[in-house]
PDB file of C-alpha atoms in Angstrom:
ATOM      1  CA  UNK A  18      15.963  25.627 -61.942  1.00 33.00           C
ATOM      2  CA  UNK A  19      14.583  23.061 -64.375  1.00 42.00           C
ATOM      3  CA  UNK A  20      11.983  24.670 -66.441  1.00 55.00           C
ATOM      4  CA  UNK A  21       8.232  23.484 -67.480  1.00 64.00           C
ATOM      5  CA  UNK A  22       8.648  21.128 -70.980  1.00 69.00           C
ATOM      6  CA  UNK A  23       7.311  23.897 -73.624  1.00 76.00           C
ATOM      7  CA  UNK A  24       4.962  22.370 -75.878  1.00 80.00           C
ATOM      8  CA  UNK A  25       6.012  21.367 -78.950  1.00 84.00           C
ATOM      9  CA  UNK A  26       5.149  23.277 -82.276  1.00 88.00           C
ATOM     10  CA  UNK A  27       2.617  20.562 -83.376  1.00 90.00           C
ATOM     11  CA  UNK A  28       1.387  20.618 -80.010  1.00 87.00           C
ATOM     12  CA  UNK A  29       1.013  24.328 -80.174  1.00 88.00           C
ATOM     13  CA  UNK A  30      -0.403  24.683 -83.597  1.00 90.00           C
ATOM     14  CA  UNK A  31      -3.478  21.950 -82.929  1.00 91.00           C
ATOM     15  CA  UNK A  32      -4.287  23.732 -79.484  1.00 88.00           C
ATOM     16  CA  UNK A  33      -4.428  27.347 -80.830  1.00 88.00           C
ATOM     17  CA  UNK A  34      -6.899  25.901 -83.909  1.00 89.00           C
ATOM     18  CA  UNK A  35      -9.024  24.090 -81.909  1.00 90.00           C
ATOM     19  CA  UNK A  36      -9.237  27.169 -79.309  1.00 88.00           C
ATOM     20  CA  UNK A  37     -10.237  29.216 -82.106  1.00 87.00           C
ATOM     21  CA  UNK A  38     -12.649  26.541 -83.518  1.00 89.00           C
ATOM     22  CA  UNK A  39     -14.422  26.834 -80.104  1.00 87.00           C
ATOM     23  CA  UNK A  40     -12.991  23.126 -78.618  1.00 88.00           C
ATOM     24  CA  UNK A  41     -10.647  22.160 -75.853  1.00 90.00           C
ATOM     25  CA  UNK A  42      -8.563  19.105 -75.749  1.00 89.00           C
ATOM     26  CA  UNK A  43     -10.698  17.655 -72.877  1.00 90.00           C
ATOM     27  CA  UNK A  44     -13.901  18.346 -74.455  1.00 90.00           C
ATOM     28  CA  UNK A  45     -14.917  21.152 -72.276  1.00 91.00           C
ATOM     29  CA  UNK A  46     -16.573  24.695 -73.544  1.00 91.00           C
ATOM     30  CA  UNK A  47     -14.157  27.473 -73.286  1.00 88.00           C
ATOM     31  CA  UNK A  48     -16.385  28.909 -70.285  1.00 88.00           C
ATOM     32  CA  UNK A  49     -16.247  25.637 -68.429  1.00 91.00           C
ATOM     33  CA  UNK A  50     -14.516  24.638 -65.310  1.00 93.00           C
ATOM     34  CA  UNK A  51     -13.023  21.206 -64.893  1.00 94.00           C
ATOM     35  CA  UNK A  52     -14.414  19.082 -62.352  1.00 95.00           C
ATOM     36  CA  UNK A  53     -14.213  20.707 -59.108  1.00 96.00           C
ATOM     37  CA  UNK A  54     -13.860  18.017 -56.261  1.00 97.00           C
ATOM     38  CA  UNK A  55     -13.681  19.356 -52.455  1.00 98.00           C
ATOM     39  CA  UNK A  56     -13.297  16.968 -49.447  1.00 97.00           C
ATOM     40  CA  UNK A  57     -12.721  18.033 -45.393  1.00 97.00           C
ATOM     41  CA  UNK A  58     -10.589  15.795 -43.465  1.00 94.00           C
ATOM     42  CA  UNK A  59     -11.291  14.339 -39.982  1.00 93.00           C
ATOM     43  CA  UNK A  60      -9.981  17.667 -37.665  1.00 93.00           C
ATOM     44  CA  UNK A  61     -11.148  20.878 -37.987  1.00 96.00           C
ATOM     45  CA  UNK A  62      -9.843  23.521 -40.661  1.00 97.00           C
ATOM     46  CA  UNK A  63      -8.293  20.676 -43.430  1.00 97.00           C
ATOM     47  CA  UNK A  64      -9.883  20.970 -46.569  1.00 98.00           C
ATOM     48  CA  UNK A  65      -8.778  18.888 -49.867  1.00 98.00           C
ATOM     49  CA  UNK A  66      -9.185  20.531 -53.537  1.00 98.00           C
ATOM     50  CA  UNK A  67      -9.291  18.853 -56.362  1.00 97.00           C
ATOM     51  CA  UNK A  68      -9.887  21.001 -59.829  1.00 96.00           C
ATOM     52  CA  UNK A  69      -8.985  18.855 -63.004  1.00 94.00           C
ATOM     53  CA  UNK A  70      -5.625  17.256 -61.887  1.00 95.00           C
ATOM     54  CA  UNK A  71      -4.262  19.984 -60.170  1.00 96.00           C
ATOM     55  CA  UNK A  72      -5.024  19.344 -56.703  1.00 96.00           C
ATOM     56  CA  UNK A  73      -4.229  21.863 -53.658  1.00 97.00           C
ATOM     57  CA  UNK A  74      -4.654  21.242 -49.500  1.00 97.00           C
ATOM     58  CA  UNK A  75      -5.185  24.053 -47.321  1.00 98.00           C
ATOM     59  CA  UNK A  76      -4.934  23.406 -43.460  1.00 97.00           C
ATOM     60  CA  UNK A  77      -6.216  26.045 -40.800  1.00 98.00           C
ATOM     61  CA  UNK A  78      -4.534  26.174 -36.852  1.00 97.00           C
ATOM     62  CA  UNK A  79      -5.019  28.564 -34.183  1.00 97.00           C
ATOM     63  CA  UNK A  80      -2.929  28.943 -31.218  1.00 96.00           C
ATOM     64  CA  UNK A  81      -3.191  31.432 -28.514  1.00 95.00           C
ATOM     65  CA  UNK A  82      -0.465  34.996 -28.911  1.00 96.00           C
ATOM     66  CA  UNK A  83       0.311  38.282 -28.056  1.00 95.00           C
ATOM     67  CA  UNK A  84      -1.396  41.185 -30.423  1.00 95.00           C
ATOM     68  CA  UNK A  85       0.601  43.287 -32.575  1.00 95.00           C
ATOM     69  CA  UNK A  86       0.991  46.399 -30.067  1.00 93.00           C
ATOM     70  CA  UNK A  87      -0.680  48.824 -33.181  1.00 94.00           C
ATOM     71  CA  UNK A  88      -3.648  46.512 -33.111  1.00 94.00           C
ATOM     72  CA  UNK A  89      -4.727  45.237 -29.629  1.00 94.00           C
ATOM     73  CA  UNK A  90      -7.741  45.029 -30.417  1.00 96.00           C
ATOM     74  CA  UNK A  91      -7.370  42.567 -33.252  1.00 96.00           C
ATOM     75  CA  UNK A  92      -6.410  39.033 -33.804  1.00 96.00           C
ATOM     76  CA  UNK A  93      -3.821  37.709 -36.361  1.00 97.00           C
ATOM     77  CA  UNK A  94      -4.674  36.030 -39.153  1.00 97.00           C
ATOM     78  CA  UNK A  95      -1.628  34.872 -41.570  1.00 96.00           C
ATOM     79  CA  UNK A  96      -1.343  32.961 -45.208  1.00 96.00           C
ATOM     80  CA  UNK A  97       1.387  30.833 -46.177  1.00 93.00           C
ATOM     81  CA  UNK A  98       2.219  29.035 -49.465  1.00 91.00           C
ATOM     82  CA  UNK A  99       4.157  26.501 -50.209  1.00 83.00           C
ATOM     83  CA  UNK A 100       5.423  25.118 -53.734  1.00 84.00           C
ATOM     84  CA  UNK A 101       7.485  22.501 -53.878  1.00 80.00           C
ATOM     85  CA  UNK A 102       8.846  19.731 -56.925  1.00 81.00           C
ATOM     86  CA  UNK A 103       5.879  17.825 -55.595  1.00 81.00           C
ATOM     87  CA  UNK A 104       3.868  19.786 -57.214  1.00 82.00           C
ATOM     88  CA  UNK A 105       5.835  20.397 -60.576  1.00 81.00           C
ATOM     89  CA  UNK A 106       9.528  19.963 -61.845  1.00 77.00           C
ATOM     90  CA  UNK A 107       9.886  23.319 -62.324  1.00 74.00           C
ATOM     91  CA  UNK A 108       9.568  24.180 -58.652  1.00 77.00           C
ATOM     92  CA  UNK A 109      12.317  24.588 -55.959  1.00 74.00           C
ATOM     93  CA  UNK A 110      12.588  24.328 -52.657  1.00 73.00           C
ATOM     94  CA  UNK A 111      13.442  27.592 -51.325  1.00 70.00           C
ATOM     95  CA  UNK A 112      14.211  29.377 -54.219  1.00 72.00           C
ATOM     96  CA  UNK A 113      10.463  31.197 -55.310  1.00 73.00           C
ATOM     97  CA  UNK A 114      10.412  32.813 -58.838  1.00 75.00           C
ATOM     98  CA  UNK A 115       8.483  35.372 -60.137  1.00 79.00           C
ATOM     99  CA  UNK A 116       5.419  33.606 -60.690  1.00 77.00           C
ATOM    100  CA  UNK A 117       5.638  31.642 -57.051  1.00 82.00           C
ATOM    101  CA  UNK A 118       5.705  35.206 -55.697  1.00 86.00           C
ATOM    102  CA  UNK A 119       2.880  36.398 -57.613  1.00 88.00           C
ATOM    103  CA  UNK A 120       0.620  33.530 -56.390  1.00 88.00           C
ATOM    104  CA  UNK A 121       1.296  34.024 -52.722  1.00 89.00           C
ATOM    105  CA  UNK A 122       0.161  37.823 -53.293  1.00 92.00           C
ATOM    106  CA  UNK A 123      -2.674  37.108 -55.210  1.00 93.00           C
ATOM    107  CA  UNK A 124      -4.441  34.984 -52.359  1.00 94.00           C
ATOM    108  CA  UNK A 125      -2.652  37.090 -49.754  1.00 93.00           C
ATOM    109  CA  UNK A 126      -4.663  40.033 -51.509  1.00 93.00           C
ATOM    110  CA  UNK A 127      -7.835  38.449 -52.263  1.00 94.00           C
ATOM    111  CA  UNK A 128      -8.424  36.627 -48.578  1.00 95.00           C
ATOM    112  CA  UNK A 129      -6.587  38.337 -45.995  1.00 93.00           C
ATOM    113  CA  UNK A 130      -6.878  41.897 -47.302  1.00 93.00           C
ATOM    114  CA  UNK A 131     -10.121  41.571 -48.605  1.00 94.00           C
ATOM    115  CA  UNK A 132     -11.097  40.721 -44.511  1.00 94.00           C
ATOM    116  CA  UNK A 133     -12.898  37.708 -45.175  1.00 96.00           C
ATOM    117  CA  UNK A 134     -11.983  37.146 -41.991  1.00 96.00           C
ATOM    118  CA  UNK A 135     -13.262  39.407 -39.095  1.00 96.00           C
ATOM    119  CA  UNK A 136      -9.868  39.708 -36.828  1.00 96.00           C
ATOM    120  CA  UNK A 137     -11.250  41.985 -34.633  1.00 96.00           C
ATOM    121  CA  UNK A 138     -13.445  38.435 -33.261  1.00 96.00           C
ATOM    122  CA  UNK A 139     -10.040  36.766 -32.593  1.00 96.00           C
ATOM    123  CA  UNK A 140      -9.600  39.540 -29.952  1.00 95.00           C
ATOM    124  CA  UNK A 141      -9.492  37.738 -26.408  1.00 95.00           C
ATOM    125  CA  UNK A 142      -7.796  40.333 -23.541  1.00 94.00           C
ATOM    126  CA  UNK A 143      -7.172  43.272 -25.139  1.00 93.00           C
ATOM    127  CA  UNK A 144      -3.214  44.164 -25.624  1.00 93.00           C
ATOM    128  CA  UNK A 145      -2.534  40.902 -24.291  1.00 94.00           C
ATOM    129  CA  UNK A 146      -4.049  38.012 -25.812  1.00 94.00           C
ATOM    130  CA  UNK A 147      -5.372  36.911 -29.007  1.00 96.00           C
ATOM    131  CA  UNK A 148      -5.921  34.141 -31.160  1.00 97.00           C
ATOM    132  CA  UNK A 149      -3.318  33.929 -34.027  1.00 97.00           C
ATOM    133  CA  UNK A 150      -4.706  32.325 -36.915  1.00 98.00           C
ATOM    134  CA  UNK A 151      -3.154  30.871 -39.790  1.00 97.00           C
ATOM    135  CA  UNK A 152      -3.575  28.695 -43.409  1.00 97.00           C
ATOM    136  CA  UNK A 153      -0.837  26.785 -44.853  1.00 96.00           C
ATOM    137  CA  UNK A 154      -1.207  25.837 -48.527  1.00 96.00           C
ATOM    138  CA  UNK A 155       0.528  23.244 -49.782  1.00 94.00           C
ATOM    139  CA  UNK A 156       0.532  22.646 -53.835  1.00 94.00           C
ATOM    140  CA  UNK A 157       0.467  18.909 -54.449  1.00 94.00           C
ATOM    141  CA  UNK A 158      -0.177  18.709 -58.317  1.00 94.00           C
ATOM    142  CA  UNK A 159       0.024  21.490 -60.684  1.00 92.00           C
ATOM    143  CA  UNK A 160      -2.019  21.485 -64.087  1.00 92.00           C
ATOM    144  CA  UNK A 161      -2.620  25.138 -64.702  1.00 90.00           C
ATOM    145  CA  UNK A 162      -5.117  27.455 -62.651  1.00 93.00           C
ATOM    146  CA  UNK A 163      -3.316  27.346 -59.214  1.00 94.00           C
ATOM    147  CA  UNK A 164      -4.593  30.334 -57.855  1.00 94.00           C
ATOM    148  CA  UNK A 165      -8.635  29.432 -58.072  1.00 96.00           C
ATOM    149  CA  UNK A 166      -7.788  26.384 -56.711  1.00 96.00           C
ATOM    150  CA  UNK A 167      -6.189  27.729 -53.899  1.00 96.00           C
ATOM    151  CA  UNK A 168      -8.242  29.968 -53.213  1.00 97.00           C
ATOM    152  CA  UNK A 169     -11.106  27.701 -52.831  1.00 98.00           C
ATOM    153  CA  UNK A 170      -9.469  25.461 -50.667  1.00 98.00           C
ATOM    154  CA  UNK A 171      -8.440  28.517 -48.320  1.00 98.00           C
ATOM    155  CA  UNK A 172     -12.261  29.605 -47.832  1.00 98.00           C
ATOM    156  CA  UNK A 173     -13.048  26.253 -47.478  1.00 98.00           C
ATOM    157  CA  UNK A 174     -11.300  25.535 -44.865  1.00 98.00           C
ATOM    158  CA  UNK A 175     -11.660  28.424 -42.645  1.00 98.00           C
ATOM    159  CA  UNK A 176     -15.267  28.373 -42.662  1.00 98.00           C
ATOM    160  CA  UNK A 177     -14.508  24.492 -41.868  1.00 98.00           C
ATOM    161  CA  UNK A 178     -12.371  25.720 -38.964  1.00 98.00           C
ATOM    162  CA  UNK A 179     -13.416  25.104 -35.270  1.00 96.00           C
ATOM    163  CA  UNK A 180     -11.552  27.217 -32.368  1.00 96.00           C
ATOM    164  CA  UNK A 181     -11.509  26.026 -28.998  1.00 95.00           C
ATOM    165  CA  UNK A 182     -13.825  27.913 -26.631  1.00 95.00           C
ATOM    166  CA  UNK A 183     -12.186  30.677 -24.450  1.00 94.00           C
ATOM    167  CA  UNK A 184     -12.889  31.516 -20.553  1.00 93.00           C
ATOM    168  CA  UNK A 185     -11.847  34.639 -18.778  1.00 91.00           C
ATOM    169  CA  UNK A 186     -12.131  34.494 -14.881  1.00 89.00           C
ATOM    170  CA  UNK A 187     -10.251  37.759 -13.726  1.00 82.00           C
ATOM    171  CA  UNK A 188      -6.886  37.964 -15.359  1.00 80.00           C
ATOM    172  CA  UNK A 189      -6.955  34.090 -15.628  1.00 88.00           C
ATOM    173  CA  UNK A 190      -7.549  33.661 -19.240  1.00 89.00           C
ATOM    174  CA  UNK A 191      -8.507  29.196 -19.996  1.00 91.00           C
ATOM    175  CA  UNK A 192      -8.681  27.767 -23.272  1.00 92.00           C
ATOM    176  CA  UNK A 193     -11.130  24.484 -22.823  1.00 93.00           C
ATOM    177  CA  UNK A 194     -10.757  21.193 -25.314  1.00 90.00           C
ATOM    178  CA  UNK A 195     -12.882  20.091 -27.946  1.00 88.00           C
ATOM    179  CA  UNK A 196     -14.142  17.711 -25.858  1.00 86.00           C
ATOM    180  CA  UNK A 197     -14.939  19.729 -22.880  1.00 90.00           C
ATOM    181  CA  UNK A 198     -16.817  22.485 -25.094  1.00 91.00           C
ATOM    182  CA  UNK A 199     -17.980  23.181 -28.636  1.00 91.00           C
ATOM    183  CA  UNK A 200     -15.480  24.223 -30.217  1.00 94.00           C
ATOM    184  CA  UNK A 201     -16.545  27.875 -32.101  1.00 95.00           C
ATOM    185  CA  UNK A 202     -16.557  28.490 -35.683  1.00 96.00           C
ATOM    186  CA  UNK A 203     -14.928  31.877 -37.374  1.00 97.00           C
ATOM    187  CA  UNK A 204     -16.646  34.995 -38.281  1.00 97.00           C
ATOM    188  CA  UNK A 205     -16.471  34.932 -41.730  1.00 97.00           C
ATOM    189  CA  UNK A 206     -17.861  38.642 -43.130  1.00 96.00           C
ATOM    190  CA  UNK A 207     -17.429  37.368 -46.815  1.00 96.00           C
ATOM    191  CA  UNK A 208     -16.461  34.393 -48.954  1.00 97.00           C
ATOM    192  CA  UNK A 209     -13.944  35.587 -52.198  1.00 97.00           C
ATOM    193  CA  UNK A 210     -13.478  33.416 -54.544  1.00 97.00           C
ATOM    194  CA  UNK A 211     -10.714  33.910 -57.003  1.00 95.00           C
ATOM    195  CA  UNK A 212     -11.397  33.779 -61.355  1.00 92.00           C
ATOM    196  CA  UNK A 213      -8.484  33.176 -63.081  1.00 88.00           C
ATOM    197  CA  UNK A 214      -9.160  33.334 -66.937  1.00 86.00           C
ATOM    198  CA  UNK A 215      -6.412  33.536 -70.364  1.00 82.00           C
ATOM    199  CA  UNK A 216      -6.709  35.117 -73.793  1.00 76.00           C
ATOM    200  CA  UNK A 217      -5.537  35.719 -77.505  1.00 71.00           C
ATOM    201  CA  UNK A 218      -3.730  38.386 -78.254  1.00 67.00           C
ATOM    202  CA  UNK A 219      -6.968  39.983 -80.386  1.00 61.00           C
ATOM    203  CA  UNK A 220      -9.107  38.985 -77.241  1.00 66.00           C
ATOM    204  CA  UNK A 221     -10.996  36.741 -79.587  1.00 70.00           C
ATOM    205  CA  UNK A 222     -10.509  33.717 -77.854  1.00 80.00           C
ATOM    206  CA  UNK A 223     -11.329  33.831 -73.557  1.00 83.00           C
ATOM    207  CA  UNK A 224     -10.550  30.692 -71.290  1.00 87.00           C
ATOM    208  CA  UNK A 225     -11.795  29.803 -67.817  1.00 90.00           C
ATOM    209  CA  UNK A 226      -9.720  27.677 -65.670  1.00 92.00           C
ATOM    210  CA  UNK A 227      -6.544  26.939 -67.930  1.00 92.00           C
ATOM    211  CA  UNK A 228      -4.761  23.862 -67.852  1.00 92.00           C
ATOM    212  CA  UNK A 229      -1.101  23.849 -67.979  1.00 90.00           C
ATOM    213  CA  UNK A 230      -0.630  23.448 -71.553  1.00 90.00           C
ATOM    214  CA  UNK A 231      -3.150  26.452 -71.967  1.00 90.00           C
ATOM    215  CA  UNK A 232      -1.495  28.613 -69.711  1.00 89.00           C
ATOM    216  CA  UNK A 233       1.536  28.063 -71.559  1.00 88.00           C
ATOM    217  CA  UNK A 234      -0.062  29.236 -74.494  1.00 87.00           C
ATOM    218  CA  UNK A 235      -1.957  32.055 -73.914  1.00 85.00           C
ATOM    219  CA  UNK A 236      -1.083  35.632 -74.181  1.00 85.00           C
ATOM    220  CA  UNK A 237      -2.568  37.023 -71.353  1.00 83.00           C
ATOM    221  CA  UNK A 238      -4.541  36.637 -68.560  1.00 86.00           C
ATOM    222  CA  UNK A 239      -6.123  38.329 -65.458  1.00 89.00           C
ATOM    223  CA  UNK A 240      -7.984  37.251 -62.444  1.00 92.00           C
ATOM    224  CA  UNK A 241     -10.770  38.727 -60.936  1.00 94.00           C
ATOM    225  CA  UNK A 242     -11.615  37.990 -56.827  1.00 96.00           C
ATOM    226  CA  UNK A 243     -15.430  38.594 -56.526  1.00 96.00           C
ATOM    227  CA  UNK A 244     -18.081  37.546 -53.676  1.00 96.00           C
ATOM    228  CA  UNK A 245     -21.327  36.173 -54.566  1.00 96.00           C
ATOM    229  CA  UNK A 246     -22.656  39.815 -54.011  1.00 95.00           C
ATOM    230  CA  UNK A 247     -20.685  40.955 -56.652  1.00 93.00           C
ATOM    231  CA  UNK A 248     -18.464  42.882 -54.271  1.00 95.00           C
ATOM    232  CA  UNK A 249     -14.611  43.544 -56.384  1.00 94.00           C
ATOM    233  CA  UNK A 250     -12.163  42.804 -53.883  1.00 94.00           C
ATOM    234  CA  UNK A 251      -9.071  42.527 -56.071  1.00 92.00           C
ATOM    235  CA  UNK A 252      -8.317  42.332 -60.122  1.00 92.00           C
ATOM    236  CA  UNK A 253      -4.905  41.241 -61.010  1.00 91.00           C
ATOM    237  CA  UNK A 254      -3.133  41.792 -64.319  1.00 87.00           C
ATOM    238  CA  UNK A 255       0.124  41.161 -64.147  1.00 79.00           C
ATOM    239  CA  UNK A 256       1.622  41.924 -67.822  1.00 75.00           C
ATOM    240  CA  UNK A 257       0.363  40.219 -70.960  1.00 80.00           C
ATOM    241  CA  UNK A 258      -2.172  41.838 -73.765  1.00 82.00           C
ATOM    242  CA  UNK A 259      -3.799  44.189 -72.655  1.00 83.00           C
ATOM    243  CA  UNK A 260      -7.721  43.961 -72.649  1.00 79.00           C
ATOM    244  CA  UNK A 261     -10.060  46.037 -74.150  1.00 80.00           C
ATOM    245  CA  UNK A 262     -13.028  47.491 -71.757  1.00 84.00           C
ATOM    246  CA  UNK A 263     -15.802  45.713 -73.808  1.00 84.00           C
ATOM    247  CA  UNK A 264     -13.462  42.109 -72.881  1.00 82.00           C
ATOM    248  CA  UNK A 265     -12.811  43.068 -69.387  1.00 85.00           C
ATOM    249  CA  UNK A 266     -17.116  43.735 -69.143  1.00 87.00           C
ATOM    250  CA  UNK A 267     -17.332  40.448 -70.821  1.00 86.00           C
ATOM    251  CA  UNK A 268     -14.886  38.675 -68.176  1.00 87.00           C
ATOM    252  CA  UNK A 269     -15.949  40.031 -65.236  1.00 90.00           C
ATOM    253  CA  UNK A 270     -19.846  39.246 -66.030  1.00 91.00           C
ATOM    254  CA  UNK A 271     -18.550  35.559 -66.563  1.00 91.00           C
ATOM    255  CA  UNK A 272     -16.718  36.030 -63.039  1.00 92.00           C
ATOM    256  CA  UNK A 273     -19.701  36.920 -61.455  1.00 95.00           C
ATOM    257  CA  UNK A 274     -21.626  33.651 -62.475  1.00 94.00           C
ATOM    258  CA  UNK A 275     -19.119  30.837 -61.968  1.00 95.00           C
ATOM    259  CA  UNK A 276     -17.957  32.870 -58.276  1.00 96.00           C
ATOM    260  CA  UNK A 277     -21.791  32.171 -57.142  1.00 97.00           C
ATOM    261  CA  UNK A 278     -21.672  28.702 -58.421  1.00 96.00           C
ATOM    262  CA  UNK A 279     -18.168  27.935 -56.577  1.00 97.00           C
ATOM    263  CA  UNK A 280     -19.650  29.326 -53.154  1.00 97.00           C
ATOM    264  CA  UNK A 281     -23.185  27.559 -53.794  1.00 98.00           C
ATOM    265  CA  UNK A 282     -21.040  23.981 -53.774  1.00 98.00           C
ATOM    266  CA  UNK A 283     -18.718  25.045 -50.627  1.00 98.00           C
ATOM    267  CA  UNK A 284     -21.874  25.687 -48.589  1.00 98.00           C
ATOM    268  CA  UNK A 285     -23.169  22.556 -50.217  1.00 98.00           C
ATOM    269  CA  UNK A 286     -20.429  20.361 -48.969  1.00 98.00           C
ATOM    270  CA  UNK A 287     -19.582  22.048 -45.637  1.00 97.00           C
ATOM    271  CA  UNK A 288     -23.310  21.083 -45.048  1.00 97.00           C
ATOM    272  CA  UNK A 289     -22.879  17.442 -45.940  1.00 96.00           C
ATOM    273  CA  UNK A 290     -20.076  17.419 -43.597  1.00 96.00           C
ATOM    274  CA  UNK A 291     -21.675  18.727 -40.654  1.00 95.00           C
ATOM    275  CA  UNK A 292     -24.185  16.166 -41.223  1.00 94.00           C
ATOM    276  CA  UNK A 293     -21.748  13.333 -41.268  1.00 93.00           C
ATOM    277  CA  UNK A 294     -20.342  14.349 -38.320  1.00 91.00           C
ATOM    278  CA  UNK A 295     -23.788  14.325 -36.406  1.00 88.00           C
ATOM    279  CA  UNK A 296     -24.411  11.124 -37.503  1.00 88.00           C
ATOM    280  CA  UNK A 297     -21.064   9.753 -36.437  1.00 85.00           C
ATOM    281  CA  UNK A 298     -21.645  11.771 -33.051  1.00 76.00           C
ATOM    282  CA  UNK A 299     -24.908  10.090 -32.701  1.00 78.00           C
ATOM    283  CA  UNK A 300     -23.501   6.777 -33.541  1.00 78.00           C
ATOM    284  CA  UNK A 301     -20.738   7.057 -31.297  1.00 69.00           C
ATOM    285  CA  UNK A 302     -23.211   8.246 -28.502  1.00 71.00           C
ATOM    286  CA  UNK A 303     -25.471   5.429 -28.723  1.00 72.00           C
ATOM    287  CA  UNK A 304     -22.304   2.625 -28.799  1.00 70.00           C
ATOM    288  CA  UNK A 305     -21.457   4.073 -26.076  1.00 66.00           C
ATOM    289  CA  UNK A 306     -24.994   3.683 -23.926  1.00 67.00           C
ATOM    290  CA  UNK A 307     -25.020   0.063 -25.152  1.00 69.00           C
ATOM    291  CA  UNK A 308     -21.522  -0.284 -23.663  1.00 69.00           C
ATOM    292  CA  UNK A 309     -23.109   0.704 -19.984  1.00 62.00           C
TER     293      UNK A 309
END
């Protein structure tokens, strides 16, 4: 499998003493997140992230199943990931490695198990039918901090998500079109948001939302899935330095801050959407009166 370029030892050296001199190569504080650019498409459930120049699109369908027979009382609600050379070189299709692996868990762990989504809701005849939900991520640029990004995009779009409305008449169970009914959102219970963050191996030095090139370089790192409660749902430190508890204090505190200002800006633009869409309703309405 062709393997991310390495930097080179210049490259290396002028990084590492401007991380310890407090700079970053793109001018941001150590704390700082890159631009953080999040756009819905036309259907339902499609959300587009864009964090620095890694960019990530999650897409959310429903379709009508049978419940697992240990659960009839609950809906399904599944994650899937997929990396490609689209998204990086170093990235097969079919083959995952270690660190592909890793990723699906982490967002497996920090969405599905965390149950941001209330499954139980999905429920439709009990034993027999349910609605089977499901997010596919796709990875269309990678420049370091994957997982955040994904993770954002997944929330996103599943609070973006519209259902089609459900009728039960007897055992006659009818699932009605968009356009015959509203379609109905998803009970969300909470909104994680992953926080991915790197060190030195004296935990001198603490990044937030690694690039590539800083990922490369860093000795360890650990991500932290928090809601904007301050709820834990998941920490993840998969080898690397370890941290010291005064560090791991310091990091989750920082967590805590940037996860309410990530949620803050998805309800922001998930309310500028709905509002688009009224207007284009509206619009679309009123053609249509002039047309009679």
């Amino acid at each position: 499998m062709p393997k991310e370029l390495d930097p080179s030892t210049n490259e290396k050296n002028f990084i590492l003493e401007s991380l310890y001199a407090g700079e970053r190569l793109d001018g941001r504080e150590l704390d700082a997140f890159r631009p953080l650019e999040l756009e819905f498409g036309e259907e339902y459930g499609l959300a587009d992230v864009r964090l620095g120049k890694t960019r990530v699109i999650a897409r959310v369908s429903a379709q009508v199943v049978q419940p697992f027979s240990d659960r009839p009382f609950d809906g399904i609600f599944t994650i899937t990931t997929e990396l490609g050379p689209m998204a990086s070189p170093g990235f097969e299709v079919g083959r995952q490695t270690e660190a592909e692996v890793l990723l699906a868990r982490l967002i497996e762990k920090s969405i599905r198990r965390s149950t941001a989504l209330d499954t139980e809701s999905l429920c439709i005849v009990a034993g027999q039918k349910c609605w089977q939900v499901r997010a596919d991520v796709h990875f269309l640029n990678h420049d370091g901090n994957m997982v955040d990004a994904a993770c954002i995009a997944v929330v996103a779009a599943l609070q973006h998500f519209r259902r089609p409305d459900v009728s039960i008449e007897g055992e006659t169970v009818t699932v009605h079109s968009m356009t015959e009914r509203v379609p109905v959102p998803l009970s969300i219970l909470h909104v994680p948001i992953c926080e991915g963050d790197g060190g030195d191996e004296a935990n001198v030095v603490t990044l937030i939302d690694a690039t590539l090139q800083e990922e490369q370089l860093r000795d360890g790192d650990m991500t932290v899935t928090m809601n904007k409660h301050g709820e834990v749902c998941q920490i993840s430190k998969a080898g690397g330095v370890p941290l010291d508890p005064i560090a791991m204090h310091r990091d989750m505190n920082l967590a805590f801050v940037k996860v309410k200002e990530i949620t803050a800006f998805i309800a922001k633009r998930l309310k500028e959407d709905e509002e688009k869409r009224v207007k284009r309703d509206n619009l679309l309405e009123s053609k249509a009166e002039n047309e009679r």
